[in-house]
Tab-separated table of C-alpha atoms and ligand atoms in Angstrom:
chain	number	residue	atom	x	y	z
A	16	MET	CA	171.533	245.378	225.487
A	17	GLN	CA	168.739	247.138	223.702
A	18	ASN	CA	166.260	249.948	224.213
A	19	VAL	CA	163.100	250.055	226.105
A	20	ILE	CA	160.349	252.245	224.536
A	21	LEU	CA	157.374	253.711	226.272
A	22	THR	CA	154.253	255.042	224.670
A	23	GLY	CA	150.913	255.886	225.742
A	24	PHE	CA	148.542	258.961	226.147
A	25	MET	CA	149.548	262.305	227.933
A	26	GLY	CA	149.524	261.785	231.765
A	27	THR	CA	149.957	258.007	231.715
A	28	GLY	CA	153.253	258.515	233.373
A	29	LYS	CA	155.816	257.770	230.870
A	30	THR	CA	158.387	260.151	232.035
A	31	THR	CA	158.090	259.275	235.562
A	32	VAL	CA	158.107	255.638	235.004
A	33	GLY	CA	160.809	255.733	232.302
A	34	ARG	CA	163.156	257.505	234.911
A	35	LEU	CA	162.669	254.833	237.313
A	36	LEU	CA	162.837	251.967	234.781
A	37	ALA	CA	166.110	253.420	233.570
A	38	THR	CA	167.673	253.563	236.999
A	39	ALA	CA	166.479	249.894	237.597
A	40	LEU	CA	167.888	248.776	234.320
A	41	GLY	CA	171.146	250.775	234.526
A	42	TYR	CA	170.058	252.351	231.209
A	43	ARG	CA	169.967	256.213	230.270
A	44	PHE	CA	166.910	258.083	230.198
A	45	VAL	CA	165.682	260.164	227.188
A	46	ASP	CA	162.402	261.783	226.804
A	47	THR	CA	161.541	262.614	223.342
A	48	ASP	CA	160.077	265.983	224.013
A	49	ALA	CA	162.844	266.977	226.113
A	50	TRP	CA	165.294	265.856	223.045
A	51	ILE	CA	163.300	268.049	220.885
A	52	VAL	CA	163.144	271.130	223.322
A	53	ALA	CA	167.104	270.698	223.506
A	54	HIS	CA	167.678	270.459	219.817
A	55	ASP	CA	165.146	273.168	218.620
A	56	GLY	CA	165.663	275.487	221.455
A	57	ARG	CA	161.957	276.330	222.127
A	58	SER	CA	159.214	275.034	224.252
A	59	ILE	CA	156.917	272.367	222.874
A	60	PRO	CA	153.982	275.045	223.225
A	61	THR	CA	156.122	277.494	221.341
A	62	ILE	CA	156.921	275.100	218.428
A	63	PHE	CA	153.248	274.344	218.382
A	64	ALA	CA	152.453	278.031	218.243
A	65	GLN	CA	155.009	279.430	215.817
A	66	SER	CA	155.776	276.488	213.575
A	67	GLY	CA	152.680	274.353	213.747
A	68	GLU	CA	151.968	270.742	214.590
A	69	ALA	CA	153.560	269.265	211.407
A	70	ALA	CA	156.737	270.726	212.427
A	71	PHE	CA	156.646	269.220	215.781
A	72	ARG	CA	155.934	265.934	214.207
A	73	GLN	CA	158.973	266.320	211.896
A	74	TRP	CA	160.925	266.828	214.984
A	75	GLU	CA	159.614	263.733	216.541
A	76	ALA	CA	160.642	261.710	213.301
A	77	ARG	CA	164.177	263.181	213.791
A	78	ALA	CA	164.141	262.123	217.506
A	79	ALA	CA	162.956	258.445	216.710
A	80	GLN	CA	165.735	258.083	214.047
A	81	THR	CA	168.389	259.338	216.114
A	82	LEU	CA	167.510	257.565	219.246
A	83	ALA	CA	167.005	254.223	217.391
A	84	ALA	CA	170.705	254.184	216.417
A	85	GLU	CA	171.618	253.948	220.184
A	86	ARG	CA	171.289	251.296	222.664
A	87	GLY	CA	170.751	251.056	226.398
A	88	LEU	CA	168.058	253.718	226.576
A	89	VAL	CA	164.830	253.809	228.211
A	90	ILE	CA	162.779	256.217	225.636
A	91	ALA	CA	159.806	257.894	226.916
A	92	THR	CA	157.942	259.123	223.688
A	93	GLY	CA	155.397	261.917	223.384
A	94	GLY	CA	152.065	260.731	223.252
A	95	GLY	CA	151.684	261.226	219.385
A	96	LEU	CA	155.051	259.773	218.234
A	97	LEU	CA	154.481	256.200	217.949
A	98	LEU	CA	150.895	256.602	216.464
A	99	ASN	CA	153.021	257.437	213.510
A	100	PRO	CA	153.749	253.714	211.677
A	101	ALA	CA	156.981	255.203	210.229
A	102	ASN	CA	158.310	255.999	213.736
A	103	GLU	CA	157.330	252.578	214.910
A	104	ALA	CA	159.149	250.960	212.130
A	105	VAL	CA	162.345	253.028	213.107
A	106	LEU	CA	162.169	252.618	216.626
A	107	ALA	CA	160.926	248.874	217.103
A	108	PRO	CA	163.969	247.180	216.107
A	109	SER	CA	165.908	248.904	218.825
A	110	GLY	CA	163.762	247.290	221.574
A	111	PRO	CA	160.443	246.254	223.030
A	112	ILE	CA	157.603	248.938	223.052
A	113	PHE	CA	155.135	249.079	226.209
A	114	CYS	CA	152.042	251.325	226.151
A	115	LEU	CA	151.059	252.907	229.494
A	116	VAL	CA	147.258	253.146	229.961
A	117	ALA	CA	145.135	255.263	232.279
A	118	ARG	CA	141.424	256.224	232.608
A	119	PRO	CA	140.399	259.386	231.411
A	120	ASP	CA	139.691	260.745	234.952
A	121	THR	CA	143.213	259.645	236.149
A	122	ILE	CA	144.778	261.490	232.989
A	123	LEU	CA	142.829	264.503	233.746
A	124	ALA	CA	143.762	264.591	237.426
A	125	ARG	CA	147.591	264.138	236.489
A	126	LEU	CA	147.620	266.669	233.850
A	127	HIS	CA	145.524	269.568	235.667
A	128	ALA	CA	148.788	271.129	237.046
A	129	ASP	CA	150.441	271.592	233.787
A	130	ALA	CA	147.759	271.605	230.983
A	131	THR	CA	149.510	274.730	229.400
A	132	GLU	CA	152.539	272.473	228.718
A	133	ARG	CA	150.280	270.358	226.504
A	134	PRO	CA	149.124	272.404	223.318
A	135	LEU	CA	146.492	269.491	222.337
A	136	LEU	CA	144.544	269.839	225.761
A	137	ASN	CA	145.171	273.619	226.333
A	138	GLN	CA	141.471	274.476	225.651
A	139	PRO	CA	138.403	274.964	227.470
A	140	HIS	CA	137.093	271.485	227.793
A	141	PRO	CA	140.097	269.331	228.366
A	142	ALA	CA	138.103	266.405	229.823
A	143	ARG	CA	136.032	266.080	226.537
A	144	ARG	CA	139.302	266.621	224.352
A	145	ILE	CA	140.939	263.775	226.231
A	146	ARG	CA	137.851	261.221	225.752
A	147	GLN	CA	137.854	262.335	222.210
A	148	LEU	CA	141.582	261.805	221.463
A	149	LEU	CA	141.723	258.429	223.539
A	150	ALA	CA	138.748	257.268	221.113
A	151	GLU	CA	140.653	258.568	218.048
A	152	ARG	CA	143.922	256.921	218.993
A	153	ALA	CA	142.547	253.672	220.539
A	154	ALA	CA	143.504	251.451	217.716
A	155	GLY	CA	147.023	252.988	217.459
A	156	TYR	CA	148.030	252.417	221.061
A	157	GLY	CA	146.133	249.173	221.033
A	158	ARG	CA	149.144	247.730	218.909
A	159	PHE	CA	151.378	247.694	221.715
A	160	PRO	CA	151.353	245.719	225.014
A	161	GLN	CA	149.358	247.444	227.512
A	162	ILE	CA	150.644	248.284	231.166
A	163	HIS	CA	147.619	249.641	233.417
A	164	THR	CA	148.573	252.371	235.567
A	165	ASP	CA	145.458	253.412	237.568
A	166	ASP	CA	145.690	253.170	241.205
A	167	GLN	CA	149.393	251.962	241.028
A	168	THR	CA	152.511	253.579	242.136
A	169	PRO	CA	155.269	254.400	239.645
A	170	HIS	CA	157.377	251.501	241.313
A	171	GLN	CA	154.540	249.008	240.940
A	172	ILE	CA	154.399	250.053	237.156
A	173	VAL	CA	158.086	249.390	236.870
A	174	ALA	CA	157.816	246.035	238.232
A	175	GLN	CA	155.063	245.223	235.775
A	176	ILE	CA	157.577	246.016	233.060
A	177	LEU	CA	160.478	244.523	234.311
A	178	GLN	CA	158.392	241.285	234.646
A	179	GLN	CA	157.557	241.438	231.088
A	180	LEU	CA	161.025	242.088	230.010
A	181	GLU	CA	162.443	239.164	232.072
A	182	PRO	CA	162.053	236.455	229.384
A	183	GLU	CA	163.761	238.691	227.008
A	184	ARG	CA	166.735	240.080	228.938
A	185	VAL	CA	170.230	239.046	228.201
A	186	ASP	CA	172.705	240.633	230.512
B	23	S3P	C1	151.381	264.847	222.382
B	23	S3P	C2	152.061	264.470	223.803
B	23	S3P	C3	152.956	265.501	224.343
B	23	S3P	C4	153.845	266.071	223.237
B	23	S3P	C5	152.972	267.032	222.549
B	23	S3P	C6	151.966	266.037	221.730
B	23	S3P	C7	150.459	263.976	221.848
B	23	S3P	O1	153.981	264.401	225.140
B	23	S3P	O2	154.483	265.341	222.609
B	23	S3P	O3	152.244	267.986	223.471
B	23	S3P	O4	150.137	264.251	220.640
B	23	S3P	O5	150.037	263.274	222.402
B	23	S3P	P1	153.663	263.660	226.436
B	23	S3P	O6	152.582	262.528	226.059
B	23	S3P	O7	154.833	263.408	227.201
B	23	S3P	O8	152.596	264.527	227.297
C-alpha cells in the first residue's frame, strides 16, 4: 500500500475527487489545507493575511514531510504545494502523483461560490488572475500525469485515476 497524491490548480476538484478516490481504494483522505488549518488553528485566508504567504508555504512543507511518512492516504494538496520541487522530492517516494486539469472558465465557475477562501484569487479580476497563474504554473503542473476534468463527473474522474493506477497496484 502506498499513497496517491493529487495536485492541480485551485478548483480542479482535488478535494471532491480525492474523497471519492479514498473511498474507492479504502484509503484515508487528507487535504493539506485542512491539515494546516487543524495544526495552525487559523483559516488559510487568516494565515495569509496575518503571517504572509511564506509562512503558509512553510506549513505546506511541514505537511508534506509529515504525510510522506504515512501510507494508505489519498492526499489532496493545495494548488501550490507541489510546485515546490522540495515538496515533490519529499512526497513522490510515497506514491504516484496525478495533476487534475481544467479550463480557466471551468475553474472560475467552480470557484465563484468561495473565492474569499482563496487569498490568491480574492481580488477584482479573478478570471484574469486565473489565466495569469495558470500560465506561470504550466511547466510546474506539466511535470505530472494529467487528468482532464472538464465536463466530467467526479466519479468519471476517479475512474480515470483508478485505470492509471491499475498496473502498479499491489493489493
Ligand atoms: C493555493 C491553493 C489553495 C490554498 C492556498 C494557495 C495555491 O488550495 O492552498 O489558497 O497556491 O494554488 P486549493 O488548490 O485546494 O484551492
